[in-house]
Amino acid sequence: MAVQAVPTKGNLMAYKKSLTLARTGYELLDKKRNILVREMMTLIDRAAEIQDKIDATYSKAYLALQKANIRMGYIDDIAKSVPEEDSLKLSYRSVMGVEIPIVTIDRCESPELVYGLQMTDPTIDEAYACFREVKRLTADLAEVENSVYRLADSIKKTQKRANALKNIMIPRFEQGVKFITEALDEKDREEFSRLKVIKAQKAKKENKVKAE
């Protein structure tokens, strides 16, 4: 990386300032990356936990549904009576500038039944409750998985910027500071030597005049 800057004190100050800013920027990006990684790892663990709950609840729900079908026959009419879900809402929170989704859904502990109890079996109630729980867990999983994707994408971009500062910009500014500093030091040495020569010549002339 050849440094083209003219070796002046003004350029030296500019390079030192840019170097300080680059180092500060790298430190901030590194901290941001670490925070995002910790957040992502926490969400990954949570996603695995939710997925296990979904699998277990699905198994329980389908077992209850099979029992209901055996006792009551196919329950298409009851299934059609279940309304479409319209309580789903989406908002966002910010983690180090990354917009993380927040998915909310109606979590009523005692939902109103959409079918009559006279012609149904308790297994229907169990299946209905299980599938409602699966719906809630699926909303949670969608929130977590989307958050992980967004965090991973931001971590990748942050790491790329940090690497550019660490491997390109900071070495370039360091080389610039070194080049200009060495050039100015060499200039000072040359000026000092020139002044010594002038002083010596002046002293020689003065001594010659005194001798005459």
PDB file of C-alpha atoms in Angstrom:
ATOM      1  CA  MET A   1       0.000   0.000   0.000  1.00  0.00           C
ATOM      2  CA  ALA A   2       1.899   3.041  -1.246  1.00  0.00           C
ATOM      3  CA  VAL A   3       1.237   6.248   0.639  1.00  0.00           C
ATOM      4  CA  GLN A   4       0.832   9.238  -1.707  1.00  0.00           C
ATOM      5  CA  ALA A   5       0.352  11.900   0.980  1.00  0.00           C
ATOM      6  CA  VAL A   6       2.633  14.918   0.948  1.00  0.00           C
ATOM      7  CA  PRO A   7       4.739  14.798   4.147  1.00  0.00           C
ATOM      8  CA  THR A   8       3.471  17.897   5.933  1.00  0.00           C
ATOM      9  CA  LYS A   9       2.489  18.463   9.554  1.00  0.00           C
ATOM     10  CA  GLY A  10      -1.083  19.129   8.429  1.00  0.00           C
ATOM     11  CA  ASN A  11      -1.277  15.760   6.662  1.00  0.00           C
ATOM     12  CA  LEU A  12       0.310  14.054   9.660  1.00  0.00           C
ATOM     13  CA  MET A  13      -2.400  15.446  11.934  1.00  0.00           C
ATOM     14  CA  ALA A  14      -5.087  14.380   9.437  1.00  0.00           C
ATOM     15  CA  TYR A  15      -3.693  10.840   9.222  1.00  0.00           C
ATOM     16  CA  LYS A  16      -3.441  10.540  13.009  1.00  0.00           C
ATOM     17  CA  LYS A  17      -7.038  11.716  13.370  1.00  0.00           C
ATOM     18  CA  SER A  18      -8.222   9.240  10.731  1.00  0.00           C
ATOM     19  CA  LEU A  19      -6.257   6.458  12.425  1.00  0.00           C
ATOM     20  CA  THR A  20      -7.867   7.243  15.793  1.00  0.00           C
ATOM     21  CA  LEU A  21     -11.329   7.272  14.227  1.00  0.00           C
ATOM     22  CA  ALA A  22     -10.665   3.988  12.416  1.00  0.00           C
ATOM     23  CA  ARG A  23      -9.494   2.288  15.619  1.00  0.00           C
ATOM     24  CA  THR A  24     -12.500   3.627  17.531  1.00  0.00           C
ATOM     25  CA  GLY A  25     -14.812   2.474  14.755  1.00  0.00           C
ATOM     26  CA  TYR A  26     -13.286  -0.999  14.813  1.00  0.00           C
ATOM     27  CA  GLU A  27     -13.701  -1.260  18.593  1.00  0.00           C
ATOM     28  CA  LEU A  28     -17.357  -0.201  18.347  1.00  0.00           C
ATOM     29  CA  LEU A  29     -18.060  -2.635  15.519  1.00  0.00           C
ATOM     30  CA  ASP A  30     -16.357  -5.432  17.439  1.00  0.00           C
ATOM     31  CA  LYS A  31     -18.496  -4.703  20.515  1.00  0.00           C
ATOM     32  CA  LYS A  32     -21.621  -4.575  18.356  1.00  0.00           C
ATOM     33  CA  ARG A  33     -20.741  -7.912  16.772  1.00  0.00           C
ATOM     34  CA  ASN A  34     -20.210  -9.546  20.173  1.00  0.00           C
ATOM     35  CA  ILE A  35     -23.547  -8.230  21.481  1.00  0.00           C
ATOM     36  CA  LEU A  36     -25.379  -9.432  18.369  1.00  0.00           C
ATOM     37  CA  VAL A  37     -23.729 -12.853  18.577  1.00  0.00           C
ATOM     38  CA  ARG A  38     -24.760 -13.254  22.225  1.00  0.00           C
ATOM     39  CA  GLU A  39     -28.317 -12.206  21.374  1.00  0.00           C
ATOM     40  CA  MET A  40     -28.425 -14.631  18.449  1.00  0.00           C
ATOM     41  CA  MET A  41     -27.085 -17.563  20.478  1.00  0.00           C
ATOM     42  CA  THR A  42     -29.736 -16.914  23.144  1.00  0.00           C
ATOM     43  CA  LEU A  43     -32.445 -16.931  20.481  1.00  0.00           C
ATOM     44  CA  ILE A  44     -31.085 -20.103  18.887  1.00  0.00           C
ATOM     45  CA  ASP A  45     -31.366 -21.893  22.239  1.00  0.00           C
ATOM     46  CA  ARG A  46     -34.886 -20.519  22.638  1.00  0.00           C
ATOM     47  CA  ALA A  47     -35.837 -21.660  19.121  1.00  0.00           C
ATOM     48  CA  ALA A  48     -34.719 -25.210  19.894  1.00  0.00           C
ATOM     49  CA  GLU A  49     -36.761 -25.173  23.097  1.00  0.00           C
ATOM     50  CA  ILE A  50     -39.875 -23.895  21.303  1.00  0.00           C
ATOM     51  CA  GLN A  51     -39.464 -26.479  18.529  1.00  0.00           C
ATOM     52  CA  ASP A  52     -39.366 -29.271  21.104  1.00  0.00           C
ATOM     53  CA  LYS A  53     -42.563 -27.934  22.669  1.00  0.00           C
ATOM     54  CA  ILE A  54     -44.236 -27.722  19.260  1.00  0.00           C
ATOM     55  CA  ASP A  55     -43.311 -31.318  18.433  1.00  0.00           C
ATOM     56  CA  ALA A  56     -44.616 -32.566  21.779  1.00  0.00           C
ATOM     57  CA  THR A  57     -47.832 -30.525  21.555  1.00  0.00           C
ATOM     58  CA  TYR A  58     -48.477 -31.626  17.964  1.00  0.00           C
ATOM     59  CA  SER A  59     -48.128 -35.260  18.999  1.00  0.00           C
ATOM     60  CA  LYS A  60     -50.560 -34.727  21.843  1.00  0.00           C
ATOM     61  CA  ALA A  61     -52.994 -32.810  19.614  1.00  0.00           C
ATOM     62  CA  TYR A  62     -53.042 -35.401  16.827  1.00  0.00           C
ATOM     63  CA  LEU A  63     -53.491 -38.198  19.348  1.00  0.00           C
ATOM     64  CA  ALA A  64     -56.510 -36.398  20.824  1.00  0.00           C
ATOM     65  CA  LEU A  65     -57.837 -35.761  17.311  1.00  0.00           C
ATOM     66  CA  GLN A  66     -57.512 -39.437  16.416  1.00  0.00           C
ATOM     67  CA  LYS A  67     -59.422 -40.387  19.560  1.00  0.00           C
ATOM     68  CA  ALA A  68     -62.129 -37.868  18.689  1.00  0.00           C
ATOM     69  CA  ASN A  69     -62.425 -39.253  15.172  1.00  0.00           C
ATOM     70  CA  ILE A  70     -62.724 -42.785  16.541  1.00  0.00           C
ATOM     71  CA  ARG A  71     -65.417 -41.836  19.042  1.00  0.00           C
ATOM     72  CA  MET A  72     -67.365 -39.348  16.925  1.00  0.00           C
ATOM     73  CA  GLY A  73     -66.407 -40.058  13.325  1.00  0.00           C
ATOM     74  CA  TYR A  74     -64.824 -37.388  11.134  1.00  0.00           C
ATOM     75  CA  ILE A  75     -65.468 -33.946  12.552  1.00  0.00           C
ATOM     76  CA  ASP A  76     -65.303 -31.754   9.449  1.00  0.00           C
ATOM     77  CA  ASP A  77     -68.256 -29.629  10.546  1.00  0.00           C
ATOM     78  CA  ILE A  78     -66.648 -28.850  13.883  1.00  0.00           C
ATOM     79  CA  ALA A  79     -63.336 -28.070  12.183  1.00  0.00           C
ATOM     80  CA  LYS A  80     -65.066 -25.636   9.795  1.00  0.00           C
ATOM     81  CA  SER A  81     -66.624 -23.831  12.746  1.00  0.00           C
ATOM     82  CA  VAL A  82     -63.185 -22.712  13.992  1.00  0.00           C
ATOM     83  CA  PRO A  83     -62.708 -19.066  12.821  1.00  0.00           C
ATOM     84  CA  GLU A  84     -59.647 -17.746  11.039  1.00  0.00           C
ATOM     85  CA  GLU A  85     -56.959 -16.288  13.262  1.00  0.00           C
ATOM     86  CA  ASP A  86     -57.051 -12.478  13.148  1.00  0.00           C
ATOM     87  CA  SER A  87     -55.374 -11.525  16.427  1.00  0.00           C
ATOM     88  CA  LEU A  88     -51.828 -11.752  15.061  1.00  0.00           C
ATOM     89  CA  LYS A  89     -49.920  -8.478  15.417  1.00  0.00           C
ATOM     90  CA  LEU A  90     -46.397  -7.481  14.455  1.00  0.00           C
ATOM     91  CA  SER A  91     -44.138  -4.843  16.008  1.00  0.00           C
ATOM     92  CA  TYR A  92     -40.380  -4.350  16.308  1.00  0.00           C
ATOM     93  CA  ARG A  93     -37.638  -3.718  18.845  1.00  0.00           C
ATOM     94  CA  SER A  94     -34.112  -2.544  18.156  1.00  0.00           C
ATOM     95  CA  VAL A  95     -30.950  -4.416  19.148  1.00  0.00           C
ATOM     96  CA  MET A  96     -27.856  -2.378  18.244  1.00  0.00           C
ATOM     97  CA  GLY A  97     -29.715  -0.905  15.285  1.00  0.00           C
ATOM     98  CA  VAL A  98     -31.131  -4.238  14.111  1.00  0.00           C
ATOM     99  CA  GLU A  99     -34.930  -4.300  13.858  1.00  0.00           C
ATOM    100  CA  ILE A 100     -36.128  -7.460  15.624  1.00  0.00           C
ATOM    101  CA  PRO A 101     -39.770  -8.532  15.103  1.00  0.00           C
ATOM    102  CA  ILE A 102     -42.182  -9.015  17.990  1.00  0.00           C
ATOM    103  CA  VAL A 103     -45.092 -11.306  17.089  1.00  0.00           C
ATOM    104  CA  THR A 104     -48.083 -11.178  19.413  1.00  0.00           C
ATOM    105  CA  ILE A 105     -51.192 -13.326  19.316  1.00  0.00           C
ATOM    106  CA  ASP A 106     -54.295 -13.676  21.486  1.00  0.00           C
ATOM    107  CA  ARG A 107     -53.202 -15.697  24.513  1.00  0.00           C
ATOM    108  CA  CYS A 108     -56.553 -15.994  26.325  1.00  0.00           C
ATOM    109  CA  GLU A 109     -56.238 -18.773  28.876  1.00  0.00           C
ATOM    110  CA  SER A 110     -59.953 -19.652  28.623  1.00  0.00           C
ATOM    111  CA  PRO A 111     -60.946 -19.144  24.971  1.00  0.00           C
ATOM    112  CA  GLU A 112     -64.574 -19.132  23.988  1.00  0.00           C
ATOM    113  CA  LEU A 113     -65.514 -22.442  22.419  1.00  0.00           C
ATOM    114  CA  VAL A 114     -66.744 -22.202  18.837  1.00  0.00           C
ATOM    115  CA  TYR A 115     -68.657 -25.476  18.937  1.00  0.00           C
ATOM    116  CA  GLY A 116     -71.392 -26.881  21.106  1.00  0.00           C
ATOM    117  CA  LEU A 117     -70.632 -29.186  24.007  1.00  0.00           C
ATOM    118  CA  GLN A 118     -73.763 -31.329  23.758  1.00  0.00           C
ATOM    119  CA  MET A 119     -72.713 -33.254  20.660  1.00  0.00           C
ATOM    120  CA  THR A 120     -68.949 -33.280  21.256  1.00  0.00           C
ATOM    121  CA  ASP A 121     -66.479 -35.350  23.229  1.00  0.00           C
ATOM    122  CA  PRO A 122     -63.814 -34.183  25.773  1.00  0.00           C
ATOM    123  CA  THR A 123     -61.155 -35.345  23.315  1.00  0.00           C
ATOM    124  CA  ILE A 124     -62.302 -32.525  21.007  1.00  0.00           C
ATOM    125  CA  ASP A 125     -61.688 -30.023  23.798  1.00  0.00           C
ATOM    126  CA  GLU A 126     -58.209 -31.455  24.327  1.00  0.00           C
ATOM    127  CA  ALA A 127     -57.380 -31.376  20.632  1.00  0.00           C
ATOM    128  CA  TYR A 128     -58.730 -27.813  20.312  1.00  0.00           C
ATOM    129  CA  ALA A 129     -56.645 -26.637  23.278  1.00  0.00           C
ATOM    130  CA  CYS A 130     -53.518 -28.357  21.949  1.00  0.00           C
ATOM    131  CA  PHE A 131     -53.837 -26.861  18.487  1.00  0.00           C
ATOM    132  CA  ARG A 132     -54.362 -23.405  20.004  1.00  0.00           C
ATOM    133  CA  GLU A 133     -51.140 -23.907  21.948  1.00  0.00           C
ATOM    134  CA  VAL A 134     -49.364 -25.014  18.762  1.00  0.00           C
ATOM    135  CA  LYS A 135     -50.600 -21.851  17.049  1.00  0.00           C
ATOM    136  CA  ARG A 136     -49.164 -19.723  19.868  1.00  0.00           C
ATOM    137  CA  LEU A 137     -45.859 -21.590  19.837  1.00  0.00           C
ATOM    138  CA  THR A 138     -45.626 -21.337  16.058  1.00  0.00           C
ATOM    139  CA  ALA A 139     -45.991 -17.543  16.320  1.00  0.00           C
ATOM    140  CA  ASP A 140     -43.197 -17.528  18.918  1.00  0.00           C
ATOM    141  CA  LEU A 141     -40.992 -19.695  16.707  1.00  0.00           C
ATOM    142  CA  ALA A 142     -41.612 -17.465  13.670  1.00  0.00           C
ATOM    143  CA  GLU A 143     -40.559 -14.444  15.749  1.00  0.00           C
ATOM    144  CA  VAL A 144     -37.388 -16.128  16.996  1.00  0.00           C
ATOM    145  CA  GLU A 145     -36.323 -17.614  13.656  1.00  0.00           C
ATOM    146  CA  ASN A 146     -36.837 -14.312  11.827  1.00  0.00           C
ATOM    147  CA  SER A 147     -34.881 -12.539  14.563  1.00  0.00           C
ATOM    148  CA  VAL A 148     -32.014 -15.022  14.212  1.00  0.00           C
ATOM    149  CA  TYR A 149     -31.955 -14.477  10.439  1.00  0.00           C
ATOM    150  CA  ARG A 150     -31.851 -10.689  10.838  1.00  0.00           C
ATOM    151  CA  LEU A 151     -29.140 -10.874  13.498  1.00  0.00           C
ATOM    152  CA  ALA A 152     -27.030 -13.269  11.439  1.00  0.00           C
ATOM    153  CA  ASP A 153     -27.261 -10.953   8.431  1.00  0.00           C
ATOM    154  CA  SER A 154     -26.269  -7.941  10.541  1.00  0.00           C
ATOM    155  CA  ILE A 155     -23.386  -9.879  12.141  1.00  0.00           C
ATOM    156  CA  LYS A 156     -22.083 -10.753   8.677  1.00  0.00           C
ATOM    157  CA  LYS A 157     -22.199  -7.115   7.544  1.00  0.00           C
ATOM    158  CA  THR A 158     -20.673  -5.875  10.815  1.00  0.00           C
ATOM    159  CA  GLN A 159     -17.844  -8.400  10.583  1.00  0.00           C
ATOM    160  CA  LYS A 160     -17.169  -7.367   6.991  1.00  0.00           C
ATOM    161  CA  ARG A 161     -16.909  -3.702   7.978  1.00  0.00           C
ATOM    162  CA  ALA A 162     -14.729  -4.514  10.989  1.00  0.00           C
ATOM    163  CA  ASN A 163     -12.402  -6.590   8.814  1.00  0.00           C
ATOM    164  CA  ALA A 164     -12.138  -3.726   6.304  1.00  0.00           C
ATOM    165  CA  LEU A 165     -11.090  -1.358   9.091  1.00  0.00           C
ATOM    166  CA  LYS A 166      -8.704  -3.831  10.715  1.00  0.00           C
ATOM    167  CA  ASN A 167      -7.042  -5.209   7.585  1.00  0.00           C
ATOM    168  CA  ILE A 168      -7.202  -2.265   5.159  1.00  0.00           C
ATOM    169  CA  MET A 169      -7.950   1.156   6.629  1.00  0.00           C
ATOM    170  CA  ILE A 170      -6.023   0.971   9.919  1.00  0.00           C
ATOM    171  CA  PRO A 171      -2.806  -0.418   8.308  1.00  0.00           C
ATOM    172  CA  ARG A 172      -3.098   2.241   5.583  1.00  0.00           C
ATOM    173  CA  PHE A 173      -3.356   5.067   8.116  1.00  0.00           C
ATOM    174  CA  GLU A 174      -0.583   3.537  10.247  1.00  0.00           C
ATOM    175  CA  GLN A 175       1.660   3.413   7.190  1.00  0.00           C
ATOM    176  CA  GLY A 176       0.725   6.990   6.346  1.00  0.00           C
ATOM    177  CA  VAL A 177       1.593   8.204   9.840  1.00  0.00           C
ATOM    178  CA  LYS A 178       4.889   6.316   9.732  1.00  0.00           C
ATOM    179  CA  PHE A 179       5.792   7.586   6.261  1.00  0.00           C
ATOM    180  CA  ILE A 180       5.017  11.231   7.054  1.00  0.00           C
ATOM    181  CA  THR A 181       6.689  11.072  10.484  1.00  0.00           C
ATOM    182  CA  GLU A 182       9.871   9.587   9.026  1.00  0.00           C
ATOM    183  CA  ALA A 183       9.847  12.120   6.170  1.00  0.00           C
ATOM    184  CA  LEU A 184       9.413  15.028   8.574  1.00  0.00           C
ATOM    185  CA  ASP A 185      12.136  13.665  10.884  1.00  0.00           C
ATOM    186  CA  GLU A 186      14.474  13.348   7.910  1.00  0.00           C
ATOM    187  CA  LYS A 187      13.618  16.899   6.883  1.00  0.00           C
ATOM    188  CA  ASP A 188      14.349  18.121  10.419  1.00  0.00           C
ATOM    189  CA  ARG A 189      17.709  16.313  10.394  1.00  0.00           C
ATOM    190  CA  GLU A 190      18.571  17.855   7.048  1.00  0.00           C
ATOM    191  CA  GLU A 191      17.562  21.293   8.311  1.00  0.00           C
ATOM    192  CA  PHE A 192      19.606  20.771  11.486  1.00  0.00           C
ATOM    193  CA  SER A 193      22.630  19.709   9.432  1.00  0.00           C
ATOM    194  CA  ARG A 194      22.179  22.670   7.096  1.00  0.00           C
ATOM    195  CA  LEU A 195      22.032  25.066  10.033  1.00  0.00           C
ATOM    196  CA  LYS A 196      25.169  23.520  11.529  1.00  0.00           C
ATOM    197  CA  VAL A 197      26.974  23.988   8.231  1.00  0.00           C
ATOM    198  CA  ILE A 198      25.801  27.594   7.979  1.00  0.00           C
ATOM    199  CA  LYS A 199      26.781  28.240  11.587  1.00  0.00           C
ATOM    200  CA  ALA A 200      30.192  26.690  11.021  1.00  0.00           C
ATOM    201  CA  GLN A 201      30.754  28.762   7.868  1.00  0.00           C
ATOM    202  CA  LYS A 202      29.654  31.906   9.683  1.00  0.00           C
ATOM    203  CA  ALA A 203      31.984  31.174  12.577  1.00  0.00           C
ATOM    204  CA  LYS A 204      34.822  30.532  10.123  1.00  0.00           C
ATOM    205  CA  LYS A 205      34.225  33.879   8.422  1.00  0.00           C
ATOM    206  CA  GLU A 206      34.116  35.680  11.777  1.00  0.00           C
ATOM    207  CA  ASN A 207      37.380  34.076  12.850  1.00  0.00           C
ATOM    208  CA  LYS A 208      38.964  35.042   9.530  1.00  0.00           C
ATOM    209  CA  VAL A 209      37.868  38.630   9.952  1.00  0.00           C
ATOM    210  CA  LYS A 210      39.267  38.759  13.477  1.00  0.00           C
ATOM    211  CA  ALA A 211      42.541  37.291  12.261  1.00  0.00           C
ATOM    212  CA  GLU A 212      42.855  39.984   9.641  1.00  0.00           C
TER     213      GLU A 212
END
